[in-house]
PDB file of C-alpha atoms in Angstrom:
ATOM      1  CA  UNK A   1       2.106 -47.840  39.107  1.00  0.00           C
ATOM      2  CA  UNK A   2      -0.117 -49.667  40.506  1.00  0.00           C
ATOM      3  CA  UNK A   3      -3.030 -47.475  39.183  1.00  0.00           C
ATOM      4  CA  UNK A   4      -1.370 -49.151  35.619  1.00  0.00           C
ATOM      5  CA  UNK A   5      -0.991 -52.361  36.549  1.00  0.00           C
ATOM      6  CA  UNK A   6      -5.044 -52.060  37.352  1.00  0.00           C
ATOM      7  CA  UNK A   7      -6.727 -49.707  34.777  1.00  0.00           C
ATOM      8  CA  UNK A   8      -4.428 -53.038  32.342  1.00  0.00           C
ATOM      9  CA  UNK A   9      -6.258 -55.193  33.933  1.00  0.00           C
ATOM     10  CA  UNK A  10      -9.730 -53.789  33.211  1.00  0.00           C
ATOM     11  CA  UNK A  11      -9.551 -53.714  30.071  1.00  0.00           C
ATOM     12  CA  UNK A  12     -10.281 -57.817  27.297  1.00  0.00           C
ATOM     13  CA  UNK A  13      -7.115 -58.382  25.976  1.00  0.00           C
ATOM     14  CA  UNK A  14      -7.040 -58.782  22.182  1.00  0.00           C
ATOM     15  CA  UNK A  15      -8.055 -62.388  21.733  1.00  0.00           C
ATOM     16  CA  UNK A  16     -11.310 -61.740  23.242  1.00  0.00           C
ATOM     17  CA  UNK A  17     -12.380 -58.983  21.230  1.00  0.00           C
ATOM     18  CA  UNK A  18     -13.605 -60.358  17.935  1.00  0.00           C
ATOM     19  CA  UNK A  19     -12.810 -58.349  15.247  1.00  0.00           C
ATOM     20  CA  UNK A  20     -15.594 -57.528  12.189  1.00  0.00           C
ATOM     21  CA  UNK A  21     -14.673 -54.908   9.717  1.00  0.00           C
ATOM     22  CA  UNK A  22     -17.923 -54.167   7.930  1.00  0.00           C
ATOM     23  CA  UNK A  23     -19.362 -53.248  11.436  1.00  0.00           C
ATOM     24  CA  UNK A  24     -16.432 -50.567  12.940  1.00  0.00           C
ATOM     25  CA  UNK A  25     -16.437 -49.060   9.137  1.00  0.00           C
ATOM     26  CA  UNK A  26     -20.187 -48.430   9.224  1.00  0.00           C
ATOM     27  CA  UNK A  27     -20.440 -47.663  12.724  1.00  0.00           C
ATOM     28  CA  UNK A  28     -17.628 -44.731  12.134  1.00  0.00           C
ATOM     29  CA  UNK A  29     -19.661 -43.867   9.448  1.00  0.00           C
ATOM     30  CA  UNK A  30     -21.844 -43.440  11.141  1.00  0.00           C
ATOM     31  CA  UNK A  31     -20.492 -41.071  13.810  1.00  0.00           C
ATOM     32  CA  UNK A  32     -17.873 -38.773  10.723  1.00  0.00           C
ATOM     33  CA  UNK A  33     -21.598 -38.015   9.095  1.00  0.00           C
ATOM     34  CA  UNK A  34     -23.070 -37.234  12.252  1.00  0.00           C
ATOM     35  CA  UNK A  35     -20.941 -35.126  13.393  1.00  0.00           C
ATOM     36  CA  UNK A  36     -20.832 -33.196  10.049  1.00  0.00           C
ATOM     37  CA  UNK A  37     -24.369 -32.807  10.449  1.00  0.00           C
ATOM     38  CA  UNK A  38     -24.430 -31.016  13.361  1.00  0.00           C
ATOM     39  CA  UNK A  39     -20.940 -29.190  12.750  1.00  0.00           C
ATOM     40  CA  UNK A  40     -22.908 -27.826   9.440  1.00  0.00           C
ATOM     41  CA  UNK A  41     -25.966 -26.593  11.744  1.00  0.00           C
ATOM     42  CA  UNK A  42     -24.271 -25.294  14.068  1.00  0.00           C
ATOM     43  CA  UNK A  43     -21.795 -23.394  11.216  1.00  0.00           C
ATOM     44  CA  UNK A  44     -25.695 -22.823   9.885  1.00  0.00           C
ATOM     45  CA  UNK A  45     -26.796 -20.998  12.696  1.00  0.00           C
ATOM     46  CA  UNK A  46     -23.673 -19.266  14.091  1.00  0.00           C
ATOM     47  CA  UNK A  47     -23.937 -18.107  10.685  1.00  0.00           C
ATOM     48  CA  UNK A  48     -26.765 -16.119  10.766  1.00  0.00           C
ATOM     49  CA  UNK A  49     -26.410 -14.277  13.419  1.00  0.00           C
ATOM     50  CA  UNK A  50     -23.796 -12.823  11.773  1.00  0.00           C
ATOM     51  CA  UNK A  51     -26.317 -11.423   9.337  1.00  0.00           C
ATOM     52  CA  UNK A  52     -28.912 -10.661  11.426  1.00  0.00           C
ATOM     53  CA  UNK A  53     -28.728  -6.331  10.966  1.00  0.00           C
ATOM     54  CA  UNK A  54     -27.621  -6.086  14.904  1.00  0.00           C
ATOM     55  CA  UNK A  55     -24.634  -8.171  14.731  1.00  0.00           C
ATOM     56  CA  UNK A  56     -22.471  -5.646  14.067  1.00  0.00           C
ATOM     57  CA  UNK A  57     -23.748  -3.613  17.389  1.00  0.00           C
ATOM     58  CA  UNK A  58     -23.897  -6.253  19.380  1.00  0.00           C
ATOM     59  CA  UNK A  59     -20.666  -7.755  19.240  1.00  0.00           C
ATOM     60  CA  UNK A  60     -16.913  -6.874  17.577  1.00  0.00           C
ATOM     61  CA  UNK A  61     -16.294 -10.112  15.240  1.00  0.00           C
ATOM     62  CA  UNK A  62     -12.579 -10.399  14.481  1.00  0.00           C
ATOM     63  CA  UNK A  63     -10.177 -12.889  12.478  1.00  0.00           C
ATOM     64  CA  UNK A  64     -10.074 -14.978  15.601  1.00  0.00           C
ATOM     65  CA  UNK A  65     -14.089 -15.333  16.330  1.00  0.00           C
ATOM     66  CA  UNK A  66     -14.712 -16.250  12.687  1.00  0.00           C
ATOM     67  CA  UNK A  67     -11.602 -19.237  12.241  1.00  0.00           C
ATOM     68  CA  UNK A  68     -13.507 -20.967  15.211  1.00  0.00           C
ATOM     69  CA  UNK A  69     -16.910 -20.348  14.207  1.00  0.00           C
ATOM     70  CA  UNK A  70     -16.475 -21.499  10.107  1.00  0.00           C
ATOM     71  CA  UNK A  71     -14.364 -24.620   9.252  1.00  0.00           C
ATOM     72  CA  UNK A  72     -13.664 -23.703   5.473  1.00  0.00           C
ATOM     73  CA  UNK A  73     -10.712 -21.865   4.401  1.00  0.00           C
ATOM     74  CA  UNK A  74     -14.185 -19.753   1.781  1.00  0.00           C
ATOM     75  CA  UNK A  75     -16.483 -19.824   3.989  1.00  0.00           C
ATOM     76  CA  UNK A  76     -13.585 -18.081   6.342  1.00  0.00           C
ATOM     77  CA  UNK A  77     -12.708 -15.727   3.018  1.00  0.00           C
ATOM     78  CA  UNK A  78     -16.479 -14.927   2.386  1.00  0.00           C
ATOM     79  CA  UNK A  79     -17.601 -13.665   6.289  1.00  0.00           C
ATOM     80  CA  UNK A  80     -13.860 -11.196   6.218  1.00  0.00           C
ATOM     81  CA  UNK A  81     -15.386  -9.707   2.962  1.00  0.00           C
ATOM     82  CA  UNK A  82     -18.762  -8.927   3.967  1.00  0.00           C
ATOM     83  CA  UNK A  83     -17.760  -7.265   6.348  1.00  0.00           C
ATOM     84  CA  UNK A  84     -15.394  -5.774   5.065  1.00  0.00           C
ATOM     85  CA  UNK A  85     -18.037  -3.891   2.763  1.00  0.00           C
ATOM     86  CA  UNK A  86     -20.411  -3.602   5.349  1.00  0.00           C
ATOM     87  CA  UNK A  87     -17.616  -1.474   6.946  1.00  0.00           C
ATOM     88  CA  UNK A  88     -17.276   0.277   3.148  1.00  0.00           C
ATOM     89  CA  UNK A  89     -20.505   0.857   3.103  1.00  0.00           C
ATOM     90  CA  UNK A  90     -21.725   1.921   6.062  1.00  0.00           C
ATOM     91  CA  UNK A  91     -18.553   4.521   6.234  1.00  0.00           C
ATOM     92  CA  UNK A  92     -19.946   5.478   2.790  1.00  0.00           C
ATOM     93  CA  UNK A  93     -22.754   6.650   3.753  1.00  0.00           C
ATOM     94  CA  UNK A  94     -22.089   8.580   6.136  1.00  0.00           C
ATOM     95  CA  UNK A  95     -19.932  10.740   3.290  1.00  0.00           C
ATOM     96  CA  UNK A  96     -22.985  10.755   1.198  1.00  0.00           C
ATOM     97  CA  UNK A  97     -25.461  11.900   3.691  1.00  0.00           C
ATOM     98  CA  UNK A  98     -22.943  14.470   5.069  1.00  0.00           C
ATOM     99  CA  UNK A  99     -22.793  15.781   1.914  1.00  0.00           C
ATOM    100  CA  UNK A 100     -26.028  16.089   0.881  1.00  0.00           C
ATOM    101  CA  UNK A 101     -27.147  17.835   3.914  1.00  0.00           C
ATOM    102  CA  UNK A 102     -24.168  20.469   2.823  1.00  0.00           C
ATOM    103  CA  UNK A 103     -26.231  20.827  -0.548  1.00  0.00           C
ATOM    104  CA  UNK A 104     -29.351  21.107   0.685  1.00  0.00           C
ATOM    105  CA  UNK A 105     -27.409  24.197   3.103  1.00  0.00           C
ATOM    106  CA  UNK A 106     -26.782  25.577  -0.007  1.00  0.00           C
ATOM    107  CA  UNK A 107     -29.826  25.471  -1.777  1.00  0.00           C
ATOM    108  CA  UNK A 108     -32.303  29.024  -1.322  1.00  0.00           C
ATOM    109  CA  UNK A 109     -35.379  29.027  -1.830  1.00  0.00           C
ATOM    110  CA  UNK A 110     -36.886  31.996  -3.848  1.00  0.00           C
ATOM    111  CA  UNK A 111     -40.230  30.610  -5.328  1.00  0.00           C
ATOM    112  CA  UNK A 112     -43.244  32.988  -3.717  1.00  0.00           C
ATOM    113  CA  UNK A 113     -41.783  33.344  -1.850  1.00  0.00           C
ATOM    114  CA  UNK A 114     -42.818  37.760  -2.307  1.00  0.00           C
ATOM    115  CA  UNK A 115     -46.349  37.174  -1.643  1.00  0.00           C
ATOM    116  CA  UNK A 116     -45.532  35.839   1.014  1.00  0.00           C
ATOM    117  CA  UNK A 117     -42.510  38.649   1.908  1.00  0.00           C
ATOM    118  CA  UNK A 118     -45.104  41.448   1.093  1.00  0.00           C
ATOM    119  CA  UNK A 119     -47.338  40.126   3.572  1.00  0.00           C
ATOM    120  CA  UNK A 120     -45.315  40.048   6.504  1.00  0.00           C
ATOM    121  CA  UNK A 121     -43.880  43.840   5.487  1.00  0.00           C
ATOM    122  CA  UNK A 122     -46.391  45.172   8.231  1.00  0.00           C
ATOM    123  CA  UNK A 123     -45.183  42.793  10.540  1.00  0.00           C
ATOM    124  CA  UNK A 124     -41.323  43.115  10.466  1.00  0.00           C
ATOM    125  CA  UNK A 125     -42.242  47.205  10.209  1.00  0.00           C
ATOM    126  CA  UNK A 126     -44.876  47.196  13.753  1.00  0.00           C
ATOM    127  CA  UNK A 127     -41.512  44.656  15.153  1.00  0.00           C
ATOM    128  CA  UNK A 128     -39.094  47.270  14.797  1.00  0.00           C
ATOM    129  CA  UNK A 129     -40.893  50.207  15.456  1.00  0.00           C
ATOM    130  CA  UNK A 130     -41.533  48.325  18.483  1.00  0.00           C
ATOM    131  CA  UNK A 131     -37.811  47.665  18.680  1.00  0.00           C
ATOM    132  CA  UNK A 132     -37.106  51.687  18.192  1.00  0.00           C
ATOM    133  CA  UNK A 133     -39.670  52.169  21.351  1.00  0.00           C
ATOM    134  CA  UNK A 134     -38.368  50.303  23.183  1.00  0.00           C
ATOM    135  CA  UNK A 135     -34.480  51.281  22.978  1.00  0.00           C
ATOM    136  CA  UNK A 136     -36.028  55.099  23.419  1.00  0.00           C
ATOM    137  CA  UNK A 137     -37.294  54.314  26.354  1.00  0.00           C
ATOM    138  CA  UNK A 138     -34.041  53.207  28.202  1.00  0.00           C
ATOM    139  CA  UNK A 139     -31.702  55.439  26.463  1.00  0.00           C
ATOM    140  CA  UNK A 140     -33.956  57.946  28.292  1.00  0.00           C
ATOM    141  CA  UNK A 141     -34.168  56.249  31.845  1.00  0.00           C
ATOM    142  CA  UNK A 142     -30.765  55.758  31.768  1.00  0.00           C
ATOM    143  CA  UNK A 143     -28.942  58.584  33.985  1.00  0.00           C
ATOM    144  CA  UNK A 144     -26.199  60.204  32.332  1.00  0.00           C
ATOM    145  CA  UNK A 145     -23.542  61.315  34.264  1.00  0.00           C
ATOM    146  CA  UNK A 146     -23.252  64.990  35.090  1.00  0.00           C
ATOM    147  CA  UNK A 147     -20.365  67.598  34.436  1.00  0.00           C
ATOM    148  CA  UNK A 148     -18.791  68.616  37.346  1.00  0.00           C
ATOM    149  CA  UNK A 149     -20.233  72.218  37.084  1.00  0.00           C
ATOM    150  CA  UNK A 150     -23.738  71.206  36.939  1.00  0.00           C
ATOM    151  CA  UNK A 151     -23.207  68.899  39.930  1.00  0.00           C
ATOM    152  CA  UNK A 152     -22.349  71.997  41.874  1.00  0.00           C
ATOM    153  CA  UNK A 153     -25.015  73.949  40.797  1.00  0.00           C
ATOM    154  CA  UNK A 154     -27.219  70.585  41.655  1.00  0.00           C
ATOM    155  CA  UNK A 155     -25.810  70.597  44.791  1.00  0.00           C
ATOM    156  CA  UNK A 156     -26.261  73.983  45.657  1.00  0.00           C
ATOM    157  CA  UNK A 157     -29.270  74.222  44.711  1.00  0.00           C
ATOM    158  CA  UNK A 158     -30.081  71.826  48.114  1.00  0.00           C
ATOM    159  CA  UNK A 159     -27.742  73.382  50.240  1.00  0.00           C
ATOM    160  CA  UNK A 160     -30.257  76.408  49.373  1.00  0.00           C
ATOM    161  CA  UNK A 161     -33.506  73.984  49.864  1.00  0.00           C
ATOM    162  CA  UNK A 162     -32.496  72.915  53.132  1.00  0.00           C
ATOM    163  CA  UNK A 163     -31.938  76.192  54.295  1.00  0.00           C
ATOM    164  CA  UNK A 164     -34.910  77.565  53.365  1.00  0.00           C
ATOM    165  CA  UNK A 165     -36.871  74.380  55.112  1.00  0.00           C
ATOM    166  CA  UNK A 166     -34.589  74.120  58.090  1.00  0.00           C
ATOM    167  CA  UNK A 167     -35.634  78.249  58.294  1.00  0.00           C
ATOM    168  CA  UNK A 168     -39.324  77.969  58.183  1.00  0.00           C
ATOM    169  CA  UNK A 169     -41.865  77.775  61.308  1.00  0.00           C
ATOM    170  CA  UNK A 170     -43.910  74.877  59.275  1.00  0.00           C
ATOM    171  CA  UNK A 171     -40.345  73.089  60.391  1.00  0.00           C
ATOM    172  CA  UNK A 172     -39.800  73.435  63.481  1.00  0.00           C
ATOM    173  CA  UNK A 173     -43.507  72.055  64.518  1.00  0.00           C
ATOM    174  CA  UNK A 174     -43.483  69.208  62.611  1.00  0.00           C
ATOM    175  CA  UNK A 175     -40.283  68.766  60.202  1.00  0.00           C
ATOM    176  CA  UNK A 176     -41.851  64.672  59.091  1.00  0.00           C
ATOM    177  CA  UNK A 177     -44.871  66.479  57.452  1.00  0.00           C
ATOM    178  CA  UNK A 178     -42.919  69.226  55.918  1.00  0.00           C
ATOM    179  CA  UNK A 179     -39.818  66.644  54.072  1.00  0.00           C
ATOM    180  CA  UNK A 180     -43.351  63.985  53.596  1.00  0.00           C
ATOM    181  CA  UNK A 181     -44.193  66.629  51.527  1.00  0.00           C
ATOM    182  CA  UNK A 182     -41.311  67.650  49.877  1.00  0.00           C
ATOM    183  CA  UNK A 183     -40.672  63.941  49.008  1.00  0.00           C
ATOM    184  CA  UNK A 184     -44.095  63.718  47.698  1.00  0.00           C
ATOM    185  CA  UNK A 185     -43.942  66.878  45.814  1.00  0.00           C
ATOM    186  CA  UNK A 186     -39.841  65.274  43.584  1.00  0.00           C
ATOM    187  CA  UNK A 187     -41.464  62.118  43.735  1.00  0.00           C
ATOM    188  CA  UNK A 188     -44.747  62.591  42.041  1.00  0.00           C
ATOM    189  CA  UNK A 189     -43.375  64.558  38.742  1.00  0.00           C
ATOM    190  CA  UNK A 190     -40.764  61.719  38.124  1.00  0.00           C
ATOM    191  CA  UNK A 191     -43.653  58.688  38.190  1.00  0.00           C
ATOM    192  CA  UNK A 192     -45.692  61.204  35.584  1.00  0.00           C
ATOM    193  CA  UNK A 193     -42.781  60.645  33.013  1.00  0.00           C
ATOM    194  CA  UNK A 194     -42.799  56.953  33.170  1.00  0.00           C
ATOM    195  CA  UNK A 195     -46.790  57.322  32.884  1.00  0.00           C
TER     196      UNK A 195
END
């Protein structure tokens, strides 16, 4: 209570204040006009920010932000309509572009292709021939599974060769040299086939 009484004492009494109605009304009008001008300038700046191209990328505009920026109901309705039209236009453009892409994929270009095909026919044939040769080489290099009888014959031939080598005089005198010669004889024919 002490603070309130102290503040009341600081204020001027009504008796000392001279009331001049013309001056008060004029001051109030001036203040109101300045405030209105400031509000109009602020609203114009805010609307200019909304009308920028990348504004919707930078921020999301909702009804709450519109209410705080614009004071008139008509302006709010205009802004809502503009934002709705922008969203609809963006959706419409994306659908239109997708439709155009699909149509471009469907269209066949046939103008002077016959001449170009005839020119490239030799290149295509040489490419196909290279592919056939590469495929044939792959088939030749691939090891095929031998039948049981062929495997038996091959193992019997290997055993016979081993017996001949082990009984020879050359093997008993210098076995490593004989094995080296034998391997060279087996490897040379296989390398000649590849070249």
